[in-house]
Tab-separated table of C-alpha atoms in Angstrom:
chain	number	residue	atom	x	y	z
A	1432	MET	CA	3.747	-14.797	14.012
A	1433	ALA	CA	4.854	-11.336	14.912
A	1434	SER	CA	7.640	-9.550	13.131
A	1435	ARG	CA	9.987	-7.096	14.733
A	1436	ALA	CA	9.376	-3.441	13.924
A	1437	GLN	CA	10.936	-2.424	10.655
A	1438	GLU	CA	13.600	0.235	11.092
A	1439	VAL	CA	13.665	1.658	7.560
A	1440	SER	CA	10.663	2.914	5.621
A	1441	LEU	CA	10.255	1.527	2.119
A	1442	LEU	CA	8.831	3.724	-0.620
A	1443	GLY	CA	6.686	2.437	-3.470
A	1444	LEU	CA	7.111	4.155	-6.841
A	1445	CYS	CA	5.194	3.754	-10.090
A	1446	ASP	CA	7.309	1.572	-12.403
A	1447	GLY	CA	5.453	1.430	-15.698
A	1448	GLU	CA	2.064	0.326	-16.961
A	1449	ILE	CA	1.240	-3.376	-16.966
A	1450	ASP	CA	0.463	-4.634	-20.460
A	1451	SER	CA	-1.605	-7.812	-20.198
A	1452	LYS	CA	-0.251	-8.944	-23.587
A	1453	LYS	CA	3.349	-8.810	-22.371
A	1454	HIS	CA	3.240	-9.248	-18.617
A	1455	ARG	CA	1.547	-11.827	-16.458
A	1456	CYS	CA	0.911	-10.903	-12.847
A	1457	SER	CA	0.447	-13.146	-9.830
A	1458	TYR	CA	0.036	-12.707	-6.087
A	1459	LEU	CA	3.819	-12.090	-6.006
A	1460	THR	CA	3.393	-8.834	-7.934
A	1461	ASN	CA	3.272	-5.403	-6.290
A	1462	LYS	CA	0.908	-3.288	-8.339
A	1463	VAL	CA	-1.584	-0.458	-8.547
A	1464	GLY	CA	-5.063	-1.180	-9.889
A	1465	GLY	CA	-6.014	-4.038	-12.169
A	1466	ARG	CA	-7.756	-7.113	-10.797
A	1467	PRO	CA	-6.586	-8.597	-7.494
A	1468	ASP	CA	-4.383	-11.686	-7.779
A	1469	TRP	CA	-5.307	-14.002	-4.913
A	1470	PRO	CA	-2.844	-16.552	-3.502
A	1471	PRO	CA	-3.545	-20.225	-4.218
A	1472	GLY	CA	-6.434	-21.603	-2.197
A	1473	ILE	CA	-7.887	-18.185	-1.323
A	1474	ALA	CA	-11.433	-17.548	-2.482
A	1475	ALA	CA	-11.914	-14.393	-4.556
A	1476	ARG	CA	-13.677	-11.637	-2.626
A	1477	SER	CA	-15.644	-8.666	-3.920
A	1478	PRO	CA	-16.064	-6.240	-0.988
A	1479	ARG	CA	-18.766	-3.584	-1.040
A	1480	CYS	CA	-18.881	0.004	0.192
A	1481	GLY	CA	-20.066	0.369	3.768
A	1482	ARG	CA	-21.960	3.519	2.798
A	1483	CYS	CA	-23.534	3.059	-0.647
A	1484	ARG	CA	-23.073	-0.731	-1.027
A	1485	VAL	CA	-21.579	-0.597	-4.537
A	1486	PRO	CA	-18.659	-2.954	-5.307
A	1487	LEU	CA	-15.293	-1.530	-4.285
A	1488	VAL	CA	-12.494	-1.012	-6.803
A	1489	HIS	CA	-9.096	-2.644	-6.331
A	1490	VAL	CA	-6.516	0.067	-5.566
A	1491	VAL	CA	-3.261	-1.620	-4.501
A	1492	GLN	CA	-1.842	-5.137	-4.203
A	1493	VAL	CA	1.209	-5.606	-1.972
A	1494	TYR	CA	3.222	-8.784	-1.494
A	1495	CYS	CA	4.587	-8.475	2.050
A	1496	PRO	CA	5.746	-11.685	3.767
A	1497	VAL	CA	6.728	-11.459	7.426
A	1498	ASP	CA	10.325	-12.522	8.034
A	1499	THR	CA	9.473	-14.899	10.894
A	1500	SER	CA	6.638	-16.648	9.065
A	1501	PRO	CA	6.651	-19.477	6.496
A	1502	HIS	CA	3.635	-17.957	4.741
A	1503	HIS	CA	3.385	-15.991	1.553
A	1504	ARG	CA	1.380	-12.902	2.450
A	1505	ASN	CA	-0.638	-10.282	0.551
A	1506	LEU	CA	-2.541	-7.113	1.310
A	1507	HIS	CA	-5.243	-5.914	-1.066
A	1508	VAL	CA	-6.671	-2.413	-0.643
A	1509	PHE	CA	-10.060	-1.499	-2.114
A	1510	ALA	CA	-12.024	1.776	-2.299
A	1511	CYS	CA	-15.427	3.012	-3.367
A	1512	PRO	CA	-15.313	4.960	-6.654
A	1513	GLY	CA	-18.225	7.189	-5.602
A	1514	ALA	CA	-17.496	10.906	-5.398
A	1515	GLU	CA	-19.029	11.156	-1.926
A	1516	CYS	CA	-17.315	8.049	-0.581
A	1517	SER	CA	-13.573	7.922	-1.296
A	1518	GLY	CA	-12.703	10.294	1.562
A	1519	ARG	CA	-14.524	8.133	4.122
A	1520	SER	CA	-12.917	5.273	5.988
A	1521	GLU	CA	-16.033	3.096	5.898
A	1522	CYS	CA	-15.826	3.181	2.098
A	1523	TRP	CA	-12.449	1.425	2.022
A	1524	ALA	CA	-11.463	-2.162	2.778
A	1525	VAL	CA	-8.179	-4.009	3.360
A	1526	LEU	CA	-7.955	-7.789	2.997
A	1527	ARG	CA	-4.995	-9.885	4.147
A	1528	SER	CA	-4.430	-13.354	2.689
A	1529	GLN	CA	-1.709	-15.940	3.276
A	1530	CYS	CA	-0.639	-19.341	2.022
A	1531	LEU	CA	2.166	-21.819	2.620
A	1532	GLU	CA	4.814	-22.606	0.024
A	1533	ALA	CA	3.522	-26.193	-0.128
A	1534	GLU	CA	0.164	-24.860	-1.297
A	1535	VAL	CA	1.800	-22.987	-4.172
A	1536	ARG	CA	3.486	-25.920	-5.861
A	1537	THR	CA	0.671	-27.008	-8.110
A	1538	PRO	CA	1.212	-29.183	-11.196
A	1539	GLY	CA	1.318	-27.701	-14.669
A	1540	PRO	CA	4.000	-26.209	-16.915
A	1541	PRO	CA	5.030	-22.620	-16.153
A	1542	ALA	CA	4.440	-19.842	-18.654
A	1543	PRO	CA	7.582	-18.861	-20.594
A	1544	ALA	CA	9.446	-15.939	-19.062
A	1545	GLN	CA	9.941	-12.834	-21.165
A	1546	GLU	CA	11.811	-9.708	-20.278
A	1547	ALA	CA	9.559	-6.754	-19.521
A	1548	PRO	CA	10.486	-3.123	-20.303
A	1549	MET	CA	10.623	-1.869	-16.748
A	1550	ARG	CA	12.611	-2.328	-13.570
A	1551	VAL	CA	11.519	-3.375	-10.087
A	1552	THR	CA	13.287	-4.142	-6.864
A	1553	ASP	CA	14.392	-7.789	-6.677
A	1554	TRP	CA	13.550	-8.674	-3.081
A	1555	CYS	CA	14.178	-12.389	-3.396
A	1556	ASP	CA	14.948	-14.986	-6.037
A	1557	THR	CA	11.473	-15.072	-7.574
A	1558	ALA	CA	9.447	-12.077	-6.512
A	1559	ASP	CA	9.226	-8.359	-5.969
A	1560	ASP	CA	8.340	-8.463	-2.259
A	1561	TRP	CA	8.152	-6.010	0.617
A	1562	GLY	CA	10.608	-8.005	2.768
A	1563	MET	CA	11.113	-7.127	6.380
A	1564	GLY	CA	14.926	-7.032	6.387
A	1565	GLY	CA	17.321	-9.177	8.369
A	1566	GLU	CA	18.866	-12.528	7.547
A	1567	GLU	CA	17.659	-14.414	4.511
A	1568	ASP	CA	15.788	-17.376	5.864
A	1569	ASN	CA	12.458	-19.031	5.186
A	1570	ASP	CA	13.477	-19.848	1.615
A	1571	GLY	CA	14.652	-16.321	0.944
A	1572	TRP	CA	11.565	-14.405	2.132
A	1573	GLY	CA	12.311	-11.254	4.057
A	1574	GLY	CA	15.579	-10.265	2.392
A	1575	GLY	CA	16.646	-6.640	2.451
A	1576	ALA	CA	16.388	-4.294	-0.499
A	1577	LYS	CA	18.658	-4.917	-3.464
A	1578	GLN	CA	19.487	-2.899	-6.542
A	1579	ASN	CA	16.765	-2.656	-9.148
A	1580	THR	CA	16.981	-5.430	-11.737
A	1581	PRO	CA	14.881	-6.087	-14.837
A	1582	VAL	CA	11.714	-7.920	-13.982
A	1583	LYS	CA	10.803	-11.123	-15.764
A	1584	GLU	CA	7.277	-12.013	-16.687
A	1585	GLU	CA	5.908	-13.745	-13.630
A	1586	THR	CA	4.249	-17.098	-13.830
A	1587	GLY	CA	0.547	-16.792	-13.231
A	1588	VAL	CA	-0.901	-18.845	-10.408
A	1589	PRO	CA	-4.421	-20.267	-10.856
A	1590	GLU	CA	-6.947	-18.289	-8.866
A	1591	ALA	CA	-9.258	-20.119	-6.553
A	1592	ALA	CA	-12.809	-19.992	-7.768
A	1593	GLY	CA	-15.021	-17.612	-5.837
A	1594	GLY	CA	-17.726	-19.494	-3.984
A	1595	GLU	CA	-20.600	-18.517	-1.777
A	1596	THR	CA	-18.611	-17.565	1.282
A	1597	ASP	CA	-20.273	-16.423	4.493
A	1598	VAL	CA	-18.724	-13.136	5.598
A	1599	SER	CA	-19.332	-11.652	9.021
A	1600	SER	CA	-17.548	-8.404	8.250
A	1601	ARG	CA	-19.620	-5.317	7.559
A	1602	LEU	CA	-17.206	-4.067	4.927
A	1603	CYS	CA	-16.391	-7.249	3.102
A	1604	ASP	CA	-19.662	-8.742	1.908
A	1605	LEU	CA	-19.130	-11.194	-0.921
A	1606	SER	CA	-20.915	-10.010	-4.022
A	1607	LEU	CA	-22.712	-13.014	-5.456
A	1608	GLY	CA	-24.312	-11.139	-8.337
A	1609	ASP	CA	-21.211	-9.473	-9.782
A	1610	SER	CA	-18.156	-11.229	-11.137
A	1611	GLN	CA	-14.732	-9.609	-10.845
A	1612	GLU	CA	-14.908	-8.770	-14.529
A	1613	ASP	CA	-18.054	-6.688	-13.935
A	1614	VAL	CA	-16.378	-4.479	-11.339
A	1615	THR	CA	-14.683	-1.285	-12.511
A	1616	ALA	CA	-10.890	-1.486	-12.500
A	1617	PHE	CA	-8.077	1.044	-12.478
A	1618	CYS	CA	-5.361	0.934	-15.115
A	1619	PRO	CA	-2.630	-1.338	-13.653
A	1620	PHE	CA	0.944	-0.243	-12.924
A	1621	PHE	CA	3.929	-2.042	-11.447
A	1622	ILE	CA	5.238	-0.775	-8.106
A	1623	SER	CA	8.999	-0.709	-7.540
A	1624	VAL	CA	10.517	-0.411	-4.083
A	1625	VAL	CA	13.344	1.718	-2.689
A	1626	GLU	CA	14.568	2.398	0.815
A	1627	GLU	CA	13.840	5.928	1.959
A	1628	THR	CA	17.407	6.321	3.178
A	1629	ASP	CA	18.700	5.583	-0.323
A	1630	VAL	CA	16.552	8.353	-1.783
A	1631	CYS	CA	17.673	10.828	0.867
A	1632	GLY	CA	21.295	10.042	0.099
A	1633	GLU	CA	21.115	11.207	-3.518
A	1634	ASP	CA	22.310	14.805	-3.819
A	1635	GLY	CA	20.309	15.492	-6.959
A	1636	ASP	CA	17.055	14.356	-5.403
A	1637	LEU	CA	17.837	16.282	-2.226
A	1638	GLU	CA	18.426	19.490	-4.168
A	1639	HIS	CA	15.123	18.974	-5.974
A	1640	ALA	CA	13.405	18.313	-2.643
A	1641	GLN	CA	14.819	21.532	-1.188
A	1642	GLU	CA	13.487	23.455	-4.159
A	1643	LEU	CA	10.016	21.972	-3.672
A	1644	LEU	CA	10.206	22.730	0.027
A	1645	ARG	CA	11.116	26.367	-0.561
A	1646	GLU	CA	8.272	26.686	-3.049
A	1647	TYR	CA	5.873	25.259	-0.490
A	1648	GLU	CA	7.132	27.661	2.186
A	1649	ARG	CA	6.597	30.671	-0.120
A	1650	ARG	CA	3.128	29.521	-1.131
A	1651	GLU	CA	1.883	28.645	2.345
A	1652	GLY	CA	3.763	31.186	4.429
A	1653	VAL	CA	5.332	28.591	6.704
A	1654	ALA	CA	8.964	27.934	7.625
A	1655	VAL	CA	9.501	24.183	7.742
A	1656	GLY	CA	13.285	24.210	8.003
A	1657	GLU	CA	16.064	22.381	6.171
A	1658	LEU	CA	15.894	18.722	5.207
A	1659	GLU	CA	18.328	16.359	6.851
A	1660	GLY	CA	21.572	16.040	4.938
A	1661	SER	CA	21.292	19.499	3.405
A	1662	GLY	CA	23.826	21.125	5.698
A	1663	GLY	CA	21.184	22.952	7.662
A	1664	GLY	CA	21.438	20.704	10.710
A	1665	GLY	CA	18.115	18.983	10.128
A	1666	ASP	CA	16.311	21.121	12.735
A	1667	GLU	CA	12.555	21.188	12.357
A	1668	LYS	CA	11.182	24.681	12.883
A	1669	TYR	CA	7.471	25.233	12.569
A	1670	GLU	CA	5.846	28.665	12.532
A	1671	LYS	CA	2.254	27.731	13.141
A	1672	THR	CA	0.785	31.196	12.904
A	1673	GLY	CA	1.647	31.603	9.234
A	1674	ALA	CA	0.851	28.084	8.069
A	1675	ARG	CA	-2.277	27.181	6.183
A	1676	HIS	CA	-4.725	25.688	8.706
A	1677	GLY	CA	-2.137	26.462	11.421
A	1678	ASP	CA	-1.087	22.837	11.108
A	1679	ALA	CA	2.460	21.848	12.026
A	1680	VAL	CA	1.616	18.207	11.330
A	1681	PHE	CA	0.751	19.049	7.742
A	1682	SER	CA	4.014	20.984	7.412
A	1683	ARG	CA	5.971	17.969	8.610
A	1684	PHE	CA	4.093	15.742	6.166
A	1685	MET	CA	5.066	18.052	3.304
A	1686	LYS	CA	8.666	18.101	4.450
A	1687	MET	CA	8.914	14.321	4.603
A	1688	ILE	CA	7.406	13.610	1.197
A	1689	SER	CA	9.326	16.410	-0.527
A	1690	VAL	CA	12.413	14.170	-0.430
A	1691	CYS	CA	10.614	11.856	-2.848
A	1692	PRO	CA	7.371	13.521	-3.976
A	1693	GLN	CA	6.571	10.733	-6.458
A	1694	GLN	CA	6.143	8.115	-3.713
A	1695	ILE	CA	2.752	6.458	-3.931
A	1696	LEU	CA	3.106	4.172	-0.908
A	1697	ARG	CA	5.092	4.050	2.341
A	1698	TYR	CA	5.731	0.707	4.048
A	1699	CYS	CA	7.044	0.309	7.600
A	1700	ARG	CA	5.445	-2.583	9.472
A	1701	GLY	CA	5.526	-1.853	13.191
A	1702	GLY	CA	6.732	1.688	12.541
A	1703	LYS	CA	5.029	5.049	12.866
A	1704	PRO	CA	2.574	6.436	10.288
A	1705	LEU	CA	3.069	9.817	8.688
A	1706	PHE	CA	-0.092	11.793	9.453
A	1707	ILE	CA	-1.252	14.522	7.110
A	1708	SER	CA	-3.188	16.283	9.888
A	1709	GLU	CA	-3.379	16.130	13.657
A	1710	PRO	CA	-4.566	12.653	14.707
A	1711	PRO	CA	-6.964	12.252	17.622
A	1712	SER	CA	-5.269	11.933	20.992
A	1713	ASN	CA	-6.815	8.476	21.379
A	1714	VAL	CA	-5.756	7.198	17.960
A	1715	ALA	CA	-4.514	3.953	19.510
A	1716	GLN	CA	-8.015	3.273	20.832
A	1717	LEU	CA	-9.545	3.946	17.411
A	1718	VAL	CA	-7.709	0.968	15.913
A	1719	PRO	CA	-9.784	-2.100	16.829
A	1720	ALA	CA	-8.360	-5.464	17.798
A	1721	CYS	CA	-7.912	-8.099	15.120
A	1722	GLY	CA	-11.307	-9.525	14.232
A	1723	SER	CA	-9.796	-12.982	13.771
A	1724	CYS	CA	-7.626	-13.577	16.856
A	1725	GLY	CA	-8.519	-10.633	19.094
A	1726	GLY	CA	-4.899	-9.467	19.277
A	1727	SER	CA	-3.616	-5.946	18.733
A	1728	ARG	CA	-3.005	-4.378	15.349
A	1729	THR	CA	0.092	-2.506	14.208
A	1730	PHE	CA	0.698	0.079	11.514
A	1731	GLU	CA	1.951	-1.450	8.263
A	1732	LEU	CA	1.600	0.901	5.290
A	1733	GLN	CA	-0.037	4.016	3.934
A	1734	LEU	CA	-1.112	5.264	0.518
A	1735	MET	CA	0.231	8.665	-0.485
A	1736	PRO	CA	-1.231	11.658	-2.397
A	1737	ALA	CA	0.817	10.972	-5.570
A	1738	LEU	CA	-1.211	7.795	-6.066
A	1739	VAL	CA	-4.400	9.748	-6.811
A	1740	SER	CA	-3.267	10.913	-10.255
A	1741	LEU	CA	-2.467	7.319	-11.304
A	1742	LEU	CA	-5.933	5.985	-10.572
A	1743	GLN	CA	-7.566	6.129	-13.983
A	1744	GLY	CA	-10.208	3.782	-15.353
A	1745	GLU	CA	-9.086	0.953	-17.644
A	1746	ARG	CA	-9.494	1.458	-21.382
A	1747	GLY	CA	-10.287	5.122	-20.899
A	1748	GLY	CA	-13.182	4.366	-18.595
A	1749	ALA	CA	-14.769	7.367	-16.908
A	1750	GLY	CA	-16.539	7.833	-13.626
A	1751	VAL	CA	-13.759	6.479	-11.392
A	1752	GLU	CA	-12.140	9.137	-9.251
A	1753	LEU	CA	-10.688	8.866	-5.759
A	1754	GLU	CA	-9.756	11.761	-3.526
A	1755	PHE	CA	-7.742	11.295	-0.328
A	1756	GLY	CA	-4.750	12.701	1.497
A	1757	THR	CA	-3.391	9.490	2.963
A	1758	VAL	CA	-4.848	6.073	3.790
A	1759	LEU	CA	-3.299	4.337	6.801
A	1760	VAL	CA	-3.445	0.540	7.063
A	1761	TYR	CA	-3.196	-1.390	10.339
A	1762	THR	CA	-2.862	-5.171	10.430
A	1763	CYS	CA	-2.752	-7.937	13.016
A	1764	ALA	CA	0.537	-7.666	14.915
A	1765	ASP	CA	0.811	-11.479	14.930
A	1766	SER	CA	-0.328	-11.810	11.306
A	1767	CYS	CA	-2.618	-14.583	12.535
A	1768	TRP	CA	-3.743	-17.227	10.075
A	1769	THR	CA	-5.908	-20.297	10.474
A	1770	SER	CA	-4.574	-23.465	8.899
A	1771	ARG	CA	-6.465	-24.452	5.751
A	1772	SER	CA	-8.316	-21.125	5.702
A	1773	ASP	CA	-9.615	-20.114	2.266
A	1774	SER	CA	-10.942	-16.687	3.216
A	1775	ALA	CA	-8.969	-13.442	3.430
A	1776	VAL	CA	-8.921	-11.616	6.768
A	1777	GLU	CA	-10.273	-8.096	6.957
A	1778	GLU	CA	-7.853	-5.552	8.403
A	1779	PHE	CA	-8.351	-1.913	9.419
A	1780	CYS	CA	-7.674	1.369	7.661
A	1781	PHE	CA	-8.678	4.965	8.033
A	1782	VAL	CA	-8.548	7.916	5.702
A	1783	GLN	CA	-7.188	11.392	6.287
A	1784	THR	CA	-8.100	13.985	3.677
A	1785	ASP	CA	-6.852	17.510	4.322
A	1786	PRO	CA	-5.908	19.227	7.611
A	1787	ASP	CA	-9.483	20.487	8.034
A	1788	GLN	CA	-11.105	17.091	7.802
A	1789	GLN	CA	-10.567	13.625	9.235
A	1790	LEU	CA	-13.037	10.837	8.585
A	1791	PHE	CA	-12.687	7.803	10.787
A	1792	VAL	CA	-14.805	4.665	10.995
């Protein structure tokens, strides 16, 4: 079921490393890296690179229920760790999975809750979710952002066993020879959520953003203009001739993220993406229809440059390094889901690197 376009962008921020001895994650957890936590009844998937065929590494897990739907809903983003692959769209994969509340209530005693030493946004009574705003219905899913509150250790939900699943997608072949434990993993971090308007309203952050913006203007020889709320009127003035790559789009990207340079993810389902370089004029045609229902796809989220520095191998592992400017994720506008389905749906993403290079599928 479709959700109305979200009016406010949500920003994801790193909120502390996940210690497996203290914290237990589930599909309700927003996180960077680690192993994917699949909703109940969803078969584990191990997608492979469309270029070199090696198993992809889990990059981000986002819990993002749609306000008009009774389903729990997750997006999992994967990428190839190869040096020649991470800047290519065919070397990434996005899987969407959903389940009903009735499917979650499985027997068994819950794990004891313990207070964890970090803070996340409390989107609903039990989870840190990327709610879509509006009235609190559907058992509390889709509530607006609240003040950060201490997170409790979340009760783990048993993962469905990975079986031999037939996959028609080119990107998402199920790896039968490799278990999830054999696949390289990034060190896991919690993601906390704030509204972009809240960040822009803080004078201290705005002053810091202006300083970063002025530094960027001096370094690149481009006048971007004052940020909104700074007393400069908010006018955007681009001097293309002096900018690196002559790219006004890149200048706008820098201006937008300078308000909160530590953002690792932007979420705005049904909104507009923030391009790092000039998109093709036919960008709408480049986004294919949903492979499940044939309907249109809509923009939902994008990964930001600050995420790159967080992506380190677990236990000091080497050889895992991603390079990208931004990764834009498009999902089914209706968030279609087949009753009793046990297989995640592949969605679409493409990668922009720097203003000189765009690599689309």
